[in-house]
Amino acid sequence: MPSETLEGIVLRVANYREHDRMLTLLTPGKGRVDLLSRGCRRPKSCLMSASESFVQGEFVAYRNQDRYTLTSCNISESFYPVRLNAYRMTCGAYMLQLALAAAHPEQEADALYGLLTDCLHRLCYETDKNPLMTVNSFLLLFAADNGYRPRLNHCVHCQKEIAPKQGAMFDIIEGGICCRNCAKGALMRLSASQLQWMRDTLKNGLDVPAVSEDKTLFEVLRRYVESRLETTIKSSKFLP
Ligand SMILES: [Zn+2]
């Protein structure tokens, strides 16, 4: 049977039969891939350490039509330190679940894969960084990557420019800020510094300095992204 090597991160595991587990991977080239890890829950199985959420590496699997069965894995990163802190673990699990909600089989996911890898590294090894701000960056860049980059310079209704030093109301349905005259419906307040952080992050990526109002920012971004995904992600109940 043909064998394939898939670079990926384990987004989800589900126990199956007595000793097996189904793994769902995010791969850059093929998007979401489900594979069977046969016997991985037997003591001494060489597949045990690869069959856990967060594990990143090269997964070797044989393919029978569209079903993959894992034969070996060369682990490059297990993001182990994430497991040592319950809050960081929740943040990490939330990002995995968002990636799972957005990834599709046979659909390239290069940008999402890169973003997830960078954010997990930050969560795991840059412990001076606020974990919730890493999640906020992930949510915002994830939205942009999925085609719903929020509009942050002009009112989404009347197109009036909003002065850069002002805060504004964010319209969850329309996906952007709105001016005072157009404010109605599902709105959430963004301060001037939160708005500037969002503009800077969309432009420069993950290295923008954190804002202090991280929790209200999370609430806006979470509601926006989850409404676009048309789902509620379980682990967000434990955040912020
Ligand atoms: Zn307006």
mmCIF file of C-alpha atoms and ligand atoms in Angstrom:
data_model
loop_
_atom_site.group_PDB
_atom_site.id
_atom_site.type_symbol
_atom_site.label_atom_id
_atom_site.label_comp_id
_atom_site.label_asym_id
_atom_site.label_seq_id
_atom_site.Cartn_x
_atom_site.Cartn_y
_atom_site.Cartn_z
ATOM 1 C CA MET A 1 0.000 0.000 0.000
ATOM 2 C CA PRO A 2 1.324 3.487 -0.758
ATOM 3 C CA SER A 3 2.903 5.300 2.133
ATOM 4 C CA GLU A 4 2.835 9.067 2.629
ATOM 5 C CA THR A 5 4.676 11.433 4.936
ATOM 6 C CA LEU A 6 2.514 14.232 6.265
ATOM 7 C CA GLU A 7 3.851 17.171 8.190
ATOM 8 C CA GLY A 8 1.211 18.199 10.717
ATOM 9 C CA ILE A 9 -0.037 19.115 14.181
ATOM 10 C CA VAL A 10 -2.520 16.909 16.060
ATOM 11 C CA LEU A 11 -5.632 19.026 16.618
ATOM 12 C CA ARG A 12 -7.822 16.363 18.176
ATOM 13 C CA VAL A 13 -7.718 12.793 19.402
ATOM 14 C CA ALA A 14 -10.640 10.428 19.976
ATOM 15 C CA ASN A 15 -10.304 7.002 21.524
ATOM 16 C CA TYR A 16 -11.519 4.249 19.265
ATOM 17 C CA ARG A 17 -12.071 0.547 20.009
ATOM 18 C CA GLU A 18 -10.008 -0.862 22.850
ATOM 19 C CA HIS A 19 -6.512 0.281 21.983
ATOM 20 C CA ASP A 20 -6.821 2.666 19.030
ATOM 21 C CA ARG A 21 -7.209 6.348 18.569
ATOM 22 C CA MET A 22 -8.362 8.563 15.686
ATOM 23 C CA LEU A 23 -6.141 11.599 15.190
ATOM 24 C CA THR A 24 -7.122 14.725 13.318
ATOM 25 C CA LEU A 25 -4.134 16.575 11.873
ATOM 26 C CA LEU A 26 -3.759 20.030 10.455
ATOM 27 C CA THR A 27 -1.308 19.811 7.562
ATOM 28 C CA PRO A 28 -0.084 22.716 5.445
ATOM 29 C CA GLY A 29 -0.584 20.962 2.100
ATOM 30 C CA LYS A 30 -3.755 18.896 2.595
ATOM 31 C CA GLY A 31 -5.592 20.793 5.331
ATOM 32 C CA ARG A 32 -7.387 18.454 7.676
ATOM 33 C CA VAL A 33 -6.374 14.792 7.637
ATOM 34 C CA ASP A 34 -7.887 12.065 9.819
ATOM 35 C CA LEU A 35 -5.718 9.094 10.568
ATOM 36 C CA LEU A 36 -6.051 5.933 12.577
ATOM 37 C CA SER A 37 -3.387 5.269 15.183
ATOM 38 C CA ARG A 38 -3.790 1.546 15.636
ATOM 39 C CA GLY A 39 -2.766 0.052 18.984
ATOM 40 C CA CYS A 40 -1.396 3.336 20.296
ATOM 41 C CA ARG A 41 -3.041 2.855 23.702
ATOM 42 C CA ARG A 42 -1.319 -0.457 24.316
ATOM 43 C CA PRO A 43 1.532 -0.239 26.811
ATOM 44 C CA LYS A 44 4.884 0.174 25.025
ATOM 45 C CA SER A 45 3.273 1.176 21.716
ATOM 46 C CA CYS A 46 5.762 3.232 19.721
ATOM 47 C CA LEU A 47 2.841 5.361 18.461
ATOM 48 C CA MET A 48 1.723 6.427 21.947
ATOM 49 C CA SER A 49 3.751 9.642 22.213
ATOM 50 C CA ALA A 50 2.683 10.777 18.721
ATOM 51 C CA SER A 51 -1.004 10.197 19.387
ATOM 52 C CA GLU A 52 -1.611 13.231 21.595
ATOM 53 C CA SER A 53 -3.020 16.694 20.927
ATOM 54 C CA PHE A 54 -0.437 19.420 20.188
ATOM 55 C CA VAL A 55 2.154 16.968 18.804
ATOM 56 C CA GLN A 56 3.865 18.290 15.696
ATOM 57 C CA GLY A 57 6.017 16.268 13.366
ATOM 58 C CA GLU A 58 6.224 14.131 10.260
ATOM 59 C CA PHE A 59 3.552 11.466 10.354
ATOM 60 C CA VAL A 60 4.163 8.454 8.126
ATOM 61 C CA ALA A 61 0.938 6.746 7.158
ATOM 62 C CA TYR A 62 -0.249 4.291 4.558
ATOM 63 C CA ARG A 63 -3.198 5.228 2.535
ATOM 64 C CA ASN A 64 -6.034 2.998 1.495
ATOM 65 C CA GLN A 65 -8.336 5.095 -0.704
ATOM 66 C CA ASP A 66 -9.047 8.081 1.553
ATOM 67 C CA ARG A 67 -8.206 6.380 4.856
ATOM 68 C CA TYR A 68 -4.859 6.854 6.508
ATOM 69 C CA THR A 69 -3.268 4.560 9.083
ATOM 70 C CA LEU A 70 -0.297 5.820 11.043
ATOM 71 C CA THR A 71 2.844 3.676 10.896
ATOM 72 C CA SER A 72 5.443 5.944 12.514
ATOM 73 C CA CYS A 73 6.076 9.543 13.476
ATOM 74 C CA ASN A 74 9.125 11.706 13.688
ATOM 75 C CA ILE A 75 8.098 14.187 16.413
ATOM 76 C CA SER A 76 9.627 17.627 16.035
ATOM 77 C CA GLU A 77 7.742 19.345 18.862
ATOM 78 C CA SER A 78 5.266 18.182 21.498
ATOM 79 C CA PHE A 79 4.625 21.597 23.109
ATOM 80 C CA TYR A 80 4.898 19.746 26.386
ATOM 81 C CA PRO A 81 5.221 22.824 28.696
ATOM 82 C CA VAL A 82 1.715 23.934 27.662
ATOM 83 C CA ARG A 83 0.388 21.014 29.748
ATOM 84 C CA LEU A 84 2.044 22.291 32.920
ATOM 85 C CA ASN A 85 -0.198 25.306 33.312
ATOM 86 C CA ALA A 86 -3.978 24.949 33.204
ATOM 87 C CA TYR A 87 -4.591 28.420 31.784
ATOM 88 C CA ARG A 88 -2.035 28.088 28.993
ATOM 89 C CA MET A 89 -3.459 24.649 28.239
ATOM 90 C CA THR A 90 -6.950 26.132 27.860
ATOM 91 C CA CYS A 91 -5.597 28.862 25.564
ATOM 92 C CA GLY A 92 -3.792 26.248 23.466
ATOM 93 C CA ALA A 93 -6.821 23.936 23.303
ATOM 94 C CA TYR A 94 -8.962 26.851 22.153
ATOM 95 C CA MET A 95 -6.601 27.606 19.252
ATOM 96 C CA LEU A 96 -6.559 23.915 18.238
ATOM 97 C CA GLN A 97 -10.361 23.878 18.206
ATOM 98 C CA LEU A 98 -10.544 27.038 16.104
ATOM 99 C CA ALA A 99 -8.123 25.493 13.604
ATOM 100 C CA LEU A 100 -10.256 22.344 13.564
ATOM 101 C CA ALA A 101 -13.378 24.396 12.830
ATOM 102 C CA ALA A 102 -11.717 26.142 9.875
ATOM 103 C CA ALA A 103 -9.713 23.323 8.262
ATOM 104 C CA HIS A 104 -11.145 21.166 5.471
ATOM 105 C CA PRO A 105 -9.836 17.978 3.872
ATOM 106 C CA GLU A 106 -7.766 18.452 0.704
ATOM 107 C CA GLN A 107 -7.698 22.206 1.131
ATOM 108 C CA GLU A 108 -4.292 23.837 1.536
ATOM 109 C CA ALA A 109 -3.835 25.468 4.974
ATOM 110 C CA ASP A 110 -0.340 26.876 4.830
ATOM 111 C CA ALA A 111 -1.096 30.228 6.497
ATOM 112 C CA LEU A 112 -3.223 28.687 9.251
ATOM 113 C CA TYR A 113 -0.554 26.062 9.925
ATOM 114 C CA GLY A 114 2.140 28.731 10.219
ATOM 115 C CA LEU A 115 -0.016 30.901 12.477
ATOM 116 C CA LEU A 116 -0.893 27.998 14.773
ATOM 117 C CA THR A 117 2.744 26.902 15.028
ATOM 118 C CA ASP A 118 3.926 30.427 15.870
ATOM 119 C CA CYS A 119 1.212 30.968 18.469
ATOM 120 C CA LEU A 120 1.819 27.605 20.163
ATOM 121 C CA HIS A 121 5.545 28.385 20.345
ATOM 122 C CA ARG A 122 4.796 31.693 21.966
ATOM 123 C CA LEU A 123 2.336 30.155 24.413
ATOM 124 C CA CYS A 124 4.778 27.409 25.322
ATOM 125 C CA TYR A 125 8.196 29.060 25.449
ATOM 126 C CA GLU A 126 7.690 32.808 25.777
ATOM 127 C CA THR A 127 6.216 32.719 29.251
ATOM 128 C CA ASP A 128 6.760 36.442 29.781
ATOM 129 C CA LYS A 129 4.051 37.036 27.146
ATOM 130 C CA ASN A 130 0.411 37.292 28.178
ATOM 131 C CA PRO A 131 -1.230 34.048 26.948
ATOM 132 C CA LEU A 132 -4.602 35.706 26.338
ATOM 133 C CA MET A 133 -2.954 38.264 24.045
ATOM 134 C CA THR A 134 -1.497 35.371 22.043
ATOM 135 C CA VAL A 135 -5.042 34.047 21.669
ATOM 136 C CA ASN A 136 -6.225 37.530 20.657
ATOM 137 C CA SER A 137 -3.543 37.733 17.962
ATOM 138 C CA PHE A 138 -4.501 34.268 16.767
ATOM 139 C CA LEU A 139 -8.202 35.203 16.553
ATOM 140 C CA LEU A 140 -7.546 38.374 14.589
ATOM 141 C CA LEU A 141 -5.043 36.881 12.127
ATOM 142 C CA PHE A 142 -7.221 33.775 11.814
ATOM 143 C CA ALA A 143 -10.170 36.010 10.820
ATOM 144 C CA ALA A 144 -8.037 37.750 8.194
ATOM 145 C CA ASP A 145 -6.768 34.416 6.844
ATOM 146 C CA ASN A 146 -10.320 33.063 6.583
ATOM 147 C CA GLY A 147 -11.496 35.999 4.497
ATOM 148 C CA TYR A 148 -13.184 38.155 7.117
ATOM 149 C CA ARG A 149 -10.529 40.685 7.974
ATOM 150 C CA PRO A 150 -12.362 43.297 10.061
ATOM 151 C CA ARG A 151 -12.620 46.849 8.709
ATOM 152 C CA LEU A 152 -11.024 49.218 11.189
ATOM 153 C CA ASN A 153 -10.607 52.590 9.477
ATOM 154 C CA HIS A 154 -14.016 53.495 8.077
ATOM 155 C CA CYS A 155 -17.577 53.087 9.300
ATOM 156 C CA VAL A 156 -18.962 49.833 7.862
ATOM 157 C CA HIS A 157 -22.308 51.520 7.152
ATOM 158 C CA CYS A 158 -21.657 55.049 5.845
ATOM 159 C CA GLN A 159 -17.898 54.720 5.003
ATOM 160 C CA LYS A 160 -17.054 57.803 7.077
ATOM 161 C CA GLU A 161 -13.449 57.765 8.217
ATOM 162 C CA ILE A 162 -12.953 57.221 11.957
ATOM 163 C CA ALA A 163 -10.076 59.289 13.361
ATOM 164 C CA PRO A 164 -7.205 56.954 14.331
ATOM 165 C CA LYS A 165 -6.977 58.199 17.926
ATOM 166 C CA GLN A 166 -10.646 57.491 18.679
ATOM 167 C CA GLY A 167 -12.299 54.415 20.088
ATOM 168 C CA ALA A 168 -15.328 53.060 18.239
ATOM 169 C CA MET A 169 -18.181 50.584 18.373
ATOM 170 C CA PHE A 170 -17.512 47.264 16.646
ATOM 171 C CA ASP A 171 -20.354 45.756 14.642
ATOM 172 C CA ILE A 172 -20.108 41.957 14.961
ATOM 173 C CA ILE A 173 -22.486 41.238 12.067
ATOM 174 C CA GLU A 174 -20.889 43.663 9.606
ATOM 175 C CA GLY A 175 -17.350 42.905 10.747
ATOM 176 C CA GLY A 176 -15.974 46.351 11.409
ATOM 177 C CA ILE A 177 -16.254 49.591 13.305
ATOM 178 C CA CYS A 178 -19.099 52.051 12.936
ATOM 179 C CA CYS A 179 -19.548 55.754 13.579
ATOM 180 C CA ARG A 180 -21.847 57.241 16.212
ATOM 181 C CA ASN A 181 -24.620 58.027 13.707
ATOM 182 C CA CYS A 182 -24.819 54.452 12.455
ATOM 183 C CA ALA A 183 -24.496 52.705 15.839
ATOM 184 C CA LYS A 184 -27.261 50.115 16.250
ATOM 185 C CA GLY A 185 -27.618 46.342 16.654
ATOM 186 C CA ALA A 186 -24.957 43.957 18.034
ATOM 187 C CA LEU A 187 -22.226 46.394 19.014
ATOM 188 C CA MET A 188 -19.239 46.149 21.325
ATOM 189 C CA ARG A 189 -16.988 48.970 22.429
ATOM 190 C CA LEU A 190 -13.323 49.077 21.390
ATOM 191 C CA SER A 191 -10.999 51.592 23.008
ATOM 192 C CA ALA A 192 -8.547 53.638 20.935
ATOM 193 C CA SER A 193 -5.636 51.471 22.108
ATOM 194 C CA GLN A 194 -7.467 48.208 21.355
ATOM 195 C CA LEU A 195 -8.298 49.456 17.875
ATOM 196 C CA GLN A 196 -4.726 50.536 17.254
ATOM 197 C CA TRP A 197 -3.476 47.146 18.464
ATOM 198 C CA MET A 198 -5.781 45.441 15.940
ATOM 199 C CA ARG A 199 -4.604 47.656 13.072
ATOM 200 C CA ASP A 200 -0.957 47.093 14.014
ATOM 201 C CA THR A 201 -1.377 43.331 14.386
ATOM 202 C CA LEU A 202 -3.039 43.009 10.978
ATOM 203 C CA LYS A 203 -0.101 44.902 9.516
ATOM 204 C CA ASN A 204 2.838 43.522 11.502
ATOM 205 C CA GLY A 205 1.753 40.151 12.909
ATOM 206 C CA LEU A 206 2.494 38.749 16.330
ATOM 207 C CA ASP A 207 5.065 41.168 17.699
ATOM 208 C CA VAL A 208 2.818 44.104 18.527
ATOM 209 C CA PRO A 209 3.049 45.058 22.230
ATOM 210 C CA ALA A 210 0.087 43.872 24.331
ATOM 211 C CA VAL A 211 -2.721 46.172 25.480
ATOM 212 C CA SER A 212 -3.891 46.138 29.074
ATOM 213 C CA GLU A 213 -7.577 45.638 28.218
ATOM 214 C CA ASP A 214 -6.943 42.081 27.018
ATOM 215 C CA LYS A 215 -10.183 40.536 28.347
ATOM 216 C CA THR A 216 -12.663 42.880 26.666
ATOM 217 C CA LEU A 217 -10.644 42.608 23.452
ATOM 218 C CA PHE A 218 -10.900 38.825 23.683
ATOM 219 C CA GLU A 219 -14.664 39.063 24.083
ATOM 220 C CA VAL A 220 -15.021 41.131 20.884
ATOM 221 C CA LEU A 221 -12.712 38.909 18.837
ATOM 222 C CA ARG A 222 -14.173 35.660 20.182
ATOM 223 C CA ARG A 223 -17.746 36.689 19.410
ATOM 224 C CA TYR A 224 -16.782 37.960 15.984
ATOM 225 C CA VAL A 225 -14.871 34.829 14.939
ATOM 226 C CA GLU A 226 -17.307 32.344 16.468
ATOM 227 C CA SER A 227 -20.249 34.093 14.792
ATOM 228 C CA ARG A 228 -18.483 33.776 11.422
ATOM 229 C CA LEU A 229 -17.694 30.122 12.074
ATOM 230 C CA GLU A 230 -21.341 29.702 13.137
ATOM 231 C CA THR A 231 -20.254 27.721 16.162
ATOM 232 C CA THR A 232 -19.384 28.049 19.818
ATOM 233 C CA ILE A 233 -16.029 26.596 20.734
ATOM 234 C CA LYS A 234 -16.275 24.637 23.977
ATOM 235 C CA SER A 235 -13.052 25.709 25.653
ATOM 236 C CA SER A 236 -13.790 29.434 25.248
ATOM 237 C CA LYS A 237 -16.193 29.031 28.178
ATOM 238 C CA PHE A 238 -13.109 28.807 30.406
ATOM 239 C CA LEU A 239 -11.594 31.990 28.968
ATOM 240 C CA PRO A 240 -10.692 34.791 29.547
HETATM 241 ZN ZN ZN B 1 -21.485 55.581 9.859
#
